[in-house]
Tab-separated table of C-alpha atoms in Angstrom:
chain	number	residue	atom	x	y	z
E	1	UNK	CA	254.466	116.917	226.028
E	2	UNK	CA	257.575	118.341	227.687
E	3	UNK	CA	257.747	119.668	231.206
E	4	UNK	CA	260.773	121.492	232.564
E	5	UNK	CA	260.899	121.870	236.316
E	6	UNK	CA	263.370	123.001	238.911
E	7	UNK	CA	265.380	120.762	241.177
E	8	UNK	CA	262.419	118.900	242.650
E	9	UNK	CA	261.313	115.305	242.402
E	10	UNK	CA	258.658	114.475	239.839
E	11	UNK	CA	255.163	113.439	240.816
E	12	UNK	CA	254.239	109.825	240.788
E	13	UNK	CA	252.866	108.660	237.447
E	14	UNK	CA	252.324	105.624	235.429
E	15	UNK	CA	250.966	102.357	236.773
E	16	UNK	CA	248.716	102.569	239.822
E	17	UNK	CA	248.299	100.334	242.831
E	18	UNK	CA	245.328	98.047	243.344
E	19	UNK	CA	242.003	99.412	244.496
E	20	UNK	CA	241.891	99.039	248.252
E	21	UNK	CA	239.628	99.882	251.135
E	22	UNK	CA	239.417	103.387	249.686
E	23	UNK	CA	236.968	101.986	247.156
E	24	UNK	CA	234.424	101.732	249.967
E	25	UNK	CA	234.523	105.503	250.435
E	26	UNK	CA	231.831	107.570	248.721
E	27	UNK	CA	232.911	109.042	245.394
E	28	UNK	CA	231.377	112.361	244.314
E	29	UNK	CA	229.376	112.185	241.105
E	30	UNK	CA	231.518	113.146	238.115
E	31	UNK	CA	231.058	116.176	235.941
E	32	UNK	CA	231.474	114.782	232.399
E	33	UNK	CA	231.984	118.306	231.031
E	34	UNK	CA	234.468	119.932	233.440
E	35	UNK	CA	235.481	123.515	232.779
E	36	UNK	CA	238.815	123.729	230.917
E	37	UNK	CA	240.420	126.499	232.933
E	38	UNK	CA	244.026	126.150	231.809
E	39	UNK	CA	245.370	125.221	228.384
E	40	UNK	CA	248.588	127.229	228.246
E	41	UNK	CA	252.213	126.618	229.263
E	42	UNK	CA	253.091	127.105	232.938
E	43	UNK	CA	256.478	128.819	233.381
E	44	UNK	CA	257.797	130.736	236.393
E	45	UNK	CA	254.452	130.516	238.162
E	46	UNK	CA	252.578	132.074	235.223
E	47	UNK	CA	250.512	130.824	232.291
E	48	UNK	CA	251.886	131.642	228.829
E	49	UNK	CA	250.901	131.141	225.217
E	50	UNK	CA	253.503	129.302	223.162
E	51	UNK	CA	256.027	131.781	221.795
E	52	UNK	CA	255.116	130.542	218.314
E	53	UNK	CA	251.408	130.945	219.171
E	54	UNK	CA	250.900	127.370	217.925
E	55	UNK	CA	248.284	125.087	219.493
E	56	UNK	CA	247.243	121.467	219.075
E	57	UNK	CA	243.902	119.740	219.677
E	58	UNK	CA	243.470	117.354	222.589
E	59	UNK	CA	240.915	114.662	221.776
E	60	UNK	CA	238.273	112.958	223.916
E	61	UNK	CA	239.076	109.276	223.199
E	62	UNK	CA	235.536	108.182	224.088
E	63	UNK	CA	234.029	110.256	221.281
E	64	UNK	CA	236.847	111.352	218.981
E	65	UNK	CA	235.780	114.966	219.501
E	66	UNK	CA	238.106	117.879	220.255
E	67	UNK	CA	238.095	118.904	223.931
E	68	UNK	CA	240.072	122.102	223.433
E	69	UNK	CA	243.196	123.570	221.847
E	70	UNK	CA	246.371	123.423	223.953
E	71	UNK	CA	249.478	125.589	223.630
E	72	UNK	CA	252.177	123.724	221.702
E	73	UNK	CA	255.588	124.359	223.201
E	74	UNK	CA	258.848	124.017	221.295
E	75	UNK	CA	262.535	124.834	221.816
E	76	UNK	CA	261.913	128.522	222.483
E	77	UNK	CA	259.465	127.710	225.262
E	78	UNK	CA	261.840	125.151	226.745
E	79	UNK	CA	264.630	127.736	226.769
E	80	UNK	CA	262.315	130.172	228.532
E	81	UNK	CA	261.428	127.594	231.174
E	82	UNK	CA	265.057	126.569	231.696
E	83	UNK	CA	266.072	130.212	232.119
E	84	UNK	CA	263.449	130.650	234.845
E	85	UNK	CA	264.496	127.430	236.577
E	86	UNK	CA	268.176	128.410	236.498
E	87	UNK	CA	267.333	131.771	238.035
E	88	UNK	CA	265.542	129.946	240.870
E	89	UNK	CA	268.619	127.761	241.336
E	90	UNK	CA	271.135	130.613	241.574
E	91	UNK	CA	273.191	130.857	244.758
E	92	UNK	CA	271.452	133.220	247.146
E	93	UNK	CA	268.057	132.968	245.449
E	94	UNK	CA	264.931	132.758	247.635
E	95	UNK	CA	264.498	129.082	246.686
E	96	UNK	CA	268.107	128.171	247.507
E	97	UNK	CA	267.883	130.011	250.840
E	98	UNK	CA	264.540	128.445	251.763
E	99	UNK	CA	264.654	126.086	254.743
E	100	UNK	CA	264.347	122.447	253.752
E	101	UNK	CA	261.424	122.020	256.127
E	102	UNK	CA	259.605	124.864	254.375
E	103	UNK	CA	260.070	123.198	250.994
E	104	UNK	CA	258.389	120.159	252.521
E	105	UNK	CA	255.578	122.413	253.727
E	106	UNK	CA	255.050	123.651	250.159
E	107	UNK	CA	254.814	120.094	248.836
E	108	UNK	CA	252.231	119.303	251.484
E	109	UNK	CA	250.337	122.446	250.511
E	110	UNK	CA	250.230	121.211	246.910
E	111	UNK	CA	248.888	117.878	248.176
E	112	UNK	CA	246.205	119.758	250.110
E	113	UNK	CA	245.111	121.593	246.961
E	114	UNK	CA	244.985	118.367	244.944
E	115	UNK	CA	242.802	116.792	247.626
E	116	UNK	CA	240.543	119.846	247.534
E	117	UNK	CA	240.088	119.587	243.745
E	118	UNK	CA	240.240	115.816	243.542
E	119	UNK	CA	236.890	115.329	241.781
E	120	UNK	CA	237.634	118.038	239.217
E	121	UNK	CA	241.085	116.641	238.447
E	122	UNK	CA	239.715	113.092	238.138
E	123	UNK	CA	237.071	114.313	235.691
E	124	UNK	CA	239.727	116.071	233.597
E	125	UNK	CA	241.826	112.891	233.561
E	126	UNK	CA	238.865	110.811	232.426
E	127	UNK	CA	237.848	113.315	229.764
E	128	UNK	CA	241.394	113.531	228.401
E	129	UNK	CA	242.559	109.902	228.398
E	130	UNK	CA	239.494	107.707	228.847
E	131	UNK	CA	240.394	106.239	232.223
E	132	UNK	CA	237.278	105.284	234.241
E	133	UNK	CA	236.442	108.140	236.582
E	134	UNK	CA	236.283	105.889	239.646
E	135	UNK	CA	239.843	104.690	238.976
E	136	UNK	CA	241.134	108.210	238.391
E	137	UNK	CA	239.514	109.383	241.637
E	138	UNK	CA	240.379	106.427	243.890
E	139	UNK	CA	243.735	105.317	242.499
E	140	UNK	CA	245.564	107.956	240.476
E	141	UNK	CA	244.747	110.998	242.592
E	142	UNK	CA	245.304	109.014	245.781
E	143	UNK	CA	248.783	108.017	244.620
E	144	UNK	CA	249.676	111.572	243.591
E	145	UNK	CA	248.758	112.902	247.030
E	146	UNK	CA	250.632	110.137	248.833
E	147	UNK	CA	253.681	110.661	246.637
E	148	UNK	CA	253.795	114.384	247.392
E	149	UNK	CA	253.385	113.841	251.119
E	150	UNK	CA	256.033	111.111	251.151
E	151	UNK	CA	258.673	113.291	249.509
E	152	UNK	CA	257.614	116.300	251.563
E	153	UNK	CA	258.719	114.277	254.561
E	154	UNK	CA	262.139	113.636	252.998
E	155	UNK	CA	262.901	117.319	252.409
E	156	UNK	CA	264.737	117.814	255.725
E	157	UNK	CA	265.845	114.221	256.286
E	158	UNK	CA	267.953	113.204	253.284
E	159	UNK	CA	271.191	114.286	254.906
E	160	UNK	CA	274.831	113.329	254.513
E	161	UNK	CA	277.218	111.441	256.783
E	162	UNK	CA	280.341	111.984	258.828
E	163	UNK	CA	283.150	109.662	257.779
E	164	UNK	CA	286.075	108.486	260.017
E	165	UNK	CA	288.808	109.362	257.522
E	166	UNK	CA	292.397	108.300	258.310
E	167	UNK	CA	294.562	111.113	259.685
E	168	UNK	CA	293.788	114.379	261.401
E	169	UNK	CA	290.773	115.277	259.325
E	170	UNK	CA	287.069	115.860	259.720
E	171	UNK	CA	285.178	114.466	256.720
E	172	UNK	CA	281.497	114.826	255.953
E	173	UNK	CA	279.211	114.618	252.951
E	174	UNK	CA	276.523	116.972	251.714
E	175	UNK	CA	273.594	116.011	249.482
E	176	UNK	CA	273.087	118.839	247.007
E	177	UNK	CA	270.636	119.171	244.080
E	178	UNK	CA	272.002	118.498	240.603
E	179	UNK	CA	270.301	121.630	239.268
E	180	UNK	CA	267.656	122.154	236.624
E	181	UNK	CA	265.963	118.908	235.519
E	182	UNK	CA	263.897	118.267	232.416
E	183	UNK	CA	261.015	115.789	232.565
E	184	UNK	CA	260.001	114.448	229.169
E	185	UNK	CA	257.078	112.036	228.856
E	186	UNK	CA	257.336	109.538	227.217
E	187	UNK	CA	259.815	109.005	224.251
E	188	UNK	CA	262.403	107.493	226.585
E	189	UNK	CA	264.536	105.907	223.882
E	190	UNK	CA	264.935	109.273	222.149
E	191	UNK	CA	266.011	110.846	225.444
E	192	UNK	CA	268.644	108.160	225.982
E	193	UNK	CA	270.024	108.671	222.477
E	194	UNK	CA	270.099	112.449	222.823
E	195	UNK	CA	271.823	112.256	226.213
E	196	UNK	CA	274.485	109.921	224.835
E	197	UNK	CA	275.224	112.352	222.001
E	198	UNK	CA	275.437	115.421	224.242
E	199	UNK	CA	277.524	116.366	227.236
E	200	UNK	CA	276.974	113.310	229.444
E	201	UNK	CA	273.597	114.403	230.722
E	202	UNK	CA	272.348	112.253	233.581
E	203	UNK	CA	269.167	110.419	232.646
E	204	UNK	CA	266.690	108.192	234.418
E	205	UNK	CA	264.375	106.262	232.143
E	206	UNK	CA	261.294	104.166	232.843
E	207	UNK	CA	260.712	102.497	229.489
E	208	UNK	CA	258.623	99.617	228.193
E	209	UNK	CA	257.960	96.144	229.447
E	210	UNK	CA	256.725	92.707	228.532
E	211	UNK	CA	256.316	91.440	232.037
E	212	UNK	CA	255.958	87.705	232.784
E	213	UNK	CA	253.179	86.680	235.166
E	214	UNK	CA	253.888	83.103	236.284
E	215	UNK	CA	251.066	80.951	237.627
E	216	UNK	CA	252.319	77.760	239.299
E	217	UNK	CA	250.019	74.769	239.612
E	218	UNK	CA	249.660	75.131	243.392
E	219	UNK	CA	248.399	78.720	243.178
E	220	UNK	CA	244.999	79.749	244.519
E	221	UNK	CA	243.103	79.472	241.234
E	222	UNK	CA	240.378	82.037	241.955
E	223	UNK	CA	242.863	84.630	243.135
E	224	UNK	CA	245.372	83.943	240.346
E	225	UNK	CA	242.702	84.362	237.646
E	226	UNK	CA	241.474	87.615	239.200
E	227	UNK	CA	244.976	89.029	239.566
E	228	UNK	CA	246.123	87.963	236.101
E	229	UNK	CA	243.072	89.689	234.652
E	230	UNK	CA	243.805	92.817	236.689
E	231	UNK	CA	247.501	92.665	235.775
E	232	UNK	CA	246.721	92.854	232.074
E	233	UNK	CA	243.480	94.809	231.697
E	234	UNK	CA	243.976	97.559	234.289
E	235	UNK	CA	244.030	101.014	232.656
E	236	UNK	CA	242.815	99.542	229.334
E	237	UNK	CA	246.049	97.530	229.229
E	238	UNK	CA	248.036	100.754	229.010
E	239	UNK	CA	250.539	99.985	231.765
E	240	UNK	CA	254.250	99.651	231.057
E	241	UNK	CA	254.427	96.925	233.720
E	242	UNK	CA	251.282	95.056	232.623
E	243	UNK	CA	251.437	91.282	233.087
E	244	UNK	CA	251.400	90.792	229.331
E	245	UNK	CA	253.027	87.358	229.230
E	246	UNK	CA	250.819	85.079	231.312
E	247	UNK	CA	252.599	81.749	231.850
E	248	UNK	CA	250.480	78.944	233.312
E	249	UNK	CA	251.760	75.539	234.427
E	250	UNK	CA	250.425	72.829	232.127
E	251	UNK	CA	248.301	70.847	234.606
E	252	UNK	CA	246.084	73.865	235.374
E	253	UNK	CA	246.365	75.553	231.968
E	254	UNK	CA	242.991	74.570	230.515
E	255	UNK	CA	240.995	75.581	233.591
E	256	UNK	CA	242.897	78.846	233.907
E	257	UNK	CA	242.280	79.727	230.254
E	258	UNK	CA	238.585	78.913	230.517
E	259	UNK	CA	238.140	81.102	233.579
E	260	UNK	CA	240.199	83.939	232.089
E	261	UNK	CA	238.102	83.990	228.936
E	262	UNK	CA	234.905	84.030	230.987
E	263	UNK	CA	236.209	86.955	233.029
E	264	UNK	CA	237.281	88.903	229.959
E	265	UNK	CA	233.891	88.415	228.304
E	266	UNK	CA	232.134	89.835	231.373
E	267	UNK	CA	234.326	92.951	231.556
E	268	UNK	CA	232.223	96.103	231.210
E	269	UNK	CA	233.471	98.419	228.455
E	270	UNK	CA	231.853	101.790	227.926
E	271	UNK	CA	231.422	105.385	229.057
E	272	UNK	CA	234.327	106.100	231.438
E	273	UNK	CA	232.128	108.455	233.497
E	274	UNK	CA	229.717	105.592	234.297
E	275	UNK	CA	230.495	103.958	237.660
E	276	UNK	CA	229.715	100.516	236.185
E	277	UNK	CA	232.408	100.839	233.545
E	278	UNK	CA	235.582	98.823	234.096
E	279	UNK	CA	237.309	99.682	230.813
E	280	UNK	CA	237.222	102.935	228.881
E	281	UNK	CA	238.679	103.786	225.462
E	282	UNK	CA	242.329	103.618	224.498
E	283	UNK	CA	244.145	106.908	224.873
E	284	UNK	CA	244.076	107.923	221.189
E	285	UNK	CA	243.398	106.766	217.640
E	286	UNK	CA	247.022	105.848	216.975
E	287	UNK	CA	247.133	103.457	219.915
E	288	UNK	CA	243.702	102.068	219.009
E	289	UNK	CA	244.883	101.167	215.505
E	290	UNK	CA	248.173	99.796	216.792
E	291	UNK	CA	246.393	97.391	219.156
E	292	UNK	CA	244.056	96.135	216.424
E	293	UNK	CA	247.120	95.614	214.244
E	294	UNK	CA	248.766	93.435	216.903
E	295	UNK	CA	245.569	91.396	217.207
E	296	UNK	CA	245.620	90.767	213.447
E	297	UNK	CA	249.280	89.755	213.674
E	298	UNK	CA	248.526	87.338	216.505
E	299	UNK	CA	245.841	85.595	214.464
E	300	UNK	CA	248.042	85.503	211.381
E	301	UNK	CA	250.959	83.936	213.292
E	302	UNK	CA	248.773	81.138	214.694
E	303	UNK	CA	247.751	82.235	218.175
E	304	UNK	CA	244.232	81.104	219.090
E	305	UNK	CA	241.813	84.025	219.506
E	306	UNK	CA	239.516	83.001	222.365
E	307	UNK	CA	237.483	86.184	222.765
E	308	UNK	CA	237.388	89.805	221.656
E	309	UNK	CA	239.630	91.039	218.900
E	310	UNK	CA	237.482	93.861	217.512
E	311	UNK	CA	236.486	97.469	218.187
E	312	UNK	CA	233.971	97.625	221.022
E	313	UNK	CA	231.947	100.640	219.859
E	314	UNK	CA	230.870	102.518	216.737
E	315	UNK	CA	232.755	105.640	217.781
E	316	UNK	CA	235.632	106.356	220.102
E	317	UNK	CA	238.754	104.240	220.579
E	318	UNK	CA	237.273	101.249	222.414
E	319	UNK	CA	238.799	97.762	222.025
E	320	UNK	CA	237.120	94.555	223.157
E	321	UNK	CA	238.871	92.707	226.010
E	322	UNK	CA	240.868	90.139	224.057
E	323	UNK	CA	242.407	86.811	225.075
E	324	UNK	CA	244.788	84.664	223.036
E	325	UNK	CA	245.641	81.062	223.917
E	326	UNK	CA	248.273	78.699	222.509
E	327	UNK	CA	250.721	81.575	222.267
E	328	UNK	CA	254.356	80.722	221.521
E	329	UNK	CA	257.316	82.726	222.782
E	330	UNK	CA	258.516	83.578	219.265
E	331	UNK	CA	255.239	85.208	218.225
E	332	UNK	CA	255.144	88.973	217.825
E	333	UNK	CA	252.403	89.391	220.437
E	334	UNK	CA	254.596	87.516	222.948
E	335	UNK	CA	257.691	89.607	222.281
E	336	UNK	CA	256.497	93.170	221.658
E	337	UNK	CA	254.680	95.542	223.986
E	338	UNK	CA	251.073	95.882	222.794
E	339	UNK	CA	249.984	98.392	225.457
E	340	UNK	CA	246.365	97.422	225.201
E	341	UNK	CA	243.674	95.000	226.500
E	342	UNK	CA	245.159	91.922	224.827
E	343	UNK	CA	245.988	88.966	227.084
E	344	UNK	CA	248.403	86.259	225.922
E	345	UNK	CA	248.375	82.961	227.820
E	346	UNK	CA	251.243	80.478	227.444
E	347	UNK	CA	251.906	77.019	228.839
E	348	UNK	CA	254.989	75.732	230.690
E	349	UNK	CA	256.091	72.546	232.464
E	350	UNK	CA	258.886	73.159	234.990
E	351	UNK	CA	260.151	76.020	237.115
E	352	UNK	CA	263.606	75.872	235.518
E	353	UNK	CA	262.016	76.142	232.082
E	354	UNK	CA	259.832	79.090	232.959
E	355	UNK	CA	262.643	81.078	234.561
E	356	UNK	CA	264.655	80.821	231.354
E	357	UNK	CA	261.671	81.747	229.193
E	358	UNK	CA	260.591	84.605	231.432
E	359	UNK	CA	264.077	86.133	231.338
E	360	UNK	CA	264.396	85.668	227.564
E	361	UNK	CA	263.256	89.197	226.762
E	362	UNK	CA	264.925	92.520	226.132
E	363	UNK	CA	262.667	93.922	228.852
E	364	UNK	CA	262.881	93.607	232.621
E	365	UNK	CA	260.463	96.039	234.221
E	366	UNK	CA	258.258	93.777	236.344
E	367	UNK	CA	257.279	90.154	236.937
E	368	UNK	CA	255.066	88.099	239.218
E	369	UNK	CA	254.731	84.578	240.555
E	370	UNK	CA	251.664	82.954	242.090
E	371	UNK	CA	252.231	79.994	244.402
E	372	UNK	CA	251.412	78.771	247.916
E	373	UNK	CA	254.956	77.439	248.356
E	374	UNK	CA	257.247	80.028	249.991
E	375	UNK	CA	260.376	78.210	248.812
E	376	UNK	CA	259.225	78.343	245.207
E	377	UNK	CA	258.241	81.995	245.625
E	378	UNK	CA	261.704	82.913	246.922
E	379	UNK	CA	263.504	80.854	244.299
E	380	UNK	CA	261.593	82.302	241.357
E	381	UNK	CA	261.580	85.898	242.594
E	382	UNK	CA	265.371	85.851	243.033
E	383	UNK	CA	265.921	84.302	239.615
E	384	UNK	CA	263.776	86.733	237.624
E	385	UNK	CA	265.598	89.639	235.991
E	386	UNK	CA	263.141	92.428	236.701
E	387	UNK	CA	263.073	95.625	238.730
E	388	UNK	CA	259.875	94.664	240.576
E	389	UNK	CA	258.696	91.143	241.389
E	390	UNK	CA	255.264	90.641	242.911
E	391	UNK	CA	254.431	87.441	244.786
E	392	UNK	CA	250.736	86.477	244.892
E	393	UNK	CA	249.726	90.002	243.868
E	394	UNK	CA	250.130	92.450	241.005
E	395	UNK	CA	250.299	96.223	240.459
E	396	UNK	CA	250.960	96.941	244.119
E	397	UNK	CA	252.709	100.306	244.344
E	398	UNK	CA	253.612	102.749	247.045
E	399	UNK	CA	255.461	106.034	247.172
E	400	UNK	CA	257.875	104.349	249.605
E	401	UNK	CA	259.065	101.569	247.249
E	402	UNK	CA	261.383	101.979	244.230
E	403	UNK	CA	260.144	101.340	240.700
E	404	UNK	CA	262.261	100.873	237.586
E	405	UNK	CA	263.577	98.294	235.172
E	406	UNK	CA	266.421	96.034	234.176
E	407	UNK	CA	267.792	95.824	230.628
E	408	UNK	CA	265.843	97.817	227.994
E	409	UNK	CA	263.160	98.697	230.536
E	410	UNK	CA	265.089	101.669	231.830
E	411	UNK	CA	267.811	103.268	233.935
E	412	UNK	CA	267.538	104.352	237.542
E	413	UNK	CA	264.596	104.184	239.910
E	414	UNK	CA	261.607	106.316	240.738
E	415	UNK	CA	259.884	106.609	244.134
E	416	UNK	CA	261.157	105.797	247.584
E	417	UNK	CA	264.558	106.805	248.895
E	418	UNK	CA	266.157	105.344	245.759
E	419	UNK	CA	264.154	107.786	243.654
E	420	UNK	CA	265.966	110.761	245.205
E	421	UNK	CA	269.428	109.646	244.139
E	422	UNK	CA	269.126	110.775	240.517
E	423	UNK	CA	268.436	114.341	241.634
E	424	UNK	CA	271.412	114.670	243.968
E	425	UNK	CA	275.134	115.257	243.898
E	426	UNK	CA	277.167	113.943	246.850
E	427	UNK	CA	279.817	116.419	247.955
E	428	UNK	CA	282.752	115.301	250.117
E	429	UNK	CA	284.026	118.032	252.448
E	430	UNK	CA	287.297	117.273	254.261
E	431	UNK	CA	288.785	119.648	256.843
E	432	UNK	CA	292.234	119.580	258.433
E	433	UNK	CA	292.010	119.442	262.248
E	434	UNK	CA	294.959	121.141	264.012
E	435	UNK	CA	296.460	119.037	266.809
E	436	UNK	CA	298.066	121.965	268.672
E	437	UNK	CA	296.889	125.341	269.835
E	438	UNK	CA	298.899	127.987	268.014
């Protein structure tokens, strides 16, 4: 799917933060058959059919049934959207002349509307991608609202500076929007290639990951097992920053594996609209088959299948929570992003060894270390080559903190003040100051 927007920041997406005290709040009962009110392309504040009149089916991953037909945009629709966005960006346009504080007010208004329709939007999300309704309601929608309100606050505060330039000059900077921005989700590698072959388009990319989750022998065992499970299985394992390489120090390895297998076996897989469900279906049939293929590869290459490994239902794209032990770094399941509920647990001896192994990956999106020793925590977190390092926690996100990767995990950052930089040009204005009255 391709979305073209004006010169505004994108909404928060992707991996969500941990469930917090919000989980104690009452959640309205879901409507498992929400009305599909909009299935067209939104351009210039209006809904449009695709110019080609083409549509594509969107599938309920819990049943394999068609939810509805959705307008299928192509180049002509993109051109139409870009034309509208460029008109909004023209010098003297109502949007360009709008006060920055008023733009912030509009973002807050959008957040208000999302809060108003939170249950409906959560039900649509669950119907469309299989995410448990309680997670969609408590986590995803909560993060969207907080993200909008955070950047609404920045609208009249991300200002330039005055600079004490040598000589009789007054120098200041302005932060100005780059112009029309295209948001394409996902296909990041294709975007990077296309940008390189064109006219030096600026790109920010949040790509894949194979994030190491390091459990030192002095870690709180109960907490480390819980968090490692959460790090991998949250969102059916479909998180780019999932803790998909679980490294456990050798003297606690056996106990950790035993507890992790027990926890995976007790994970509730089923109807995503049921409040008891912890894991819904994978997002589509292609991903479902891909995950089962990786499981077969893991077994074939000698990893020890400790639980799961099969479809979890007769229909729909459900995969059993799966745990592999005795995984080696050179195995396919230890090197490639599976993007599913497949946990790989590996053994290590020393901190120096694990730092080298953790960094020996083309990815560098996220990492974590669990330890009670603050010196070890600081040492490991500084040594890891990753855009986010969690210490004694995992999947903790906030609109205020930057997110992005090293190496093949992406370019640039989303969220926080750093997330604004990709959307701005910095203009230097220097004025001659006369030293005499003429």
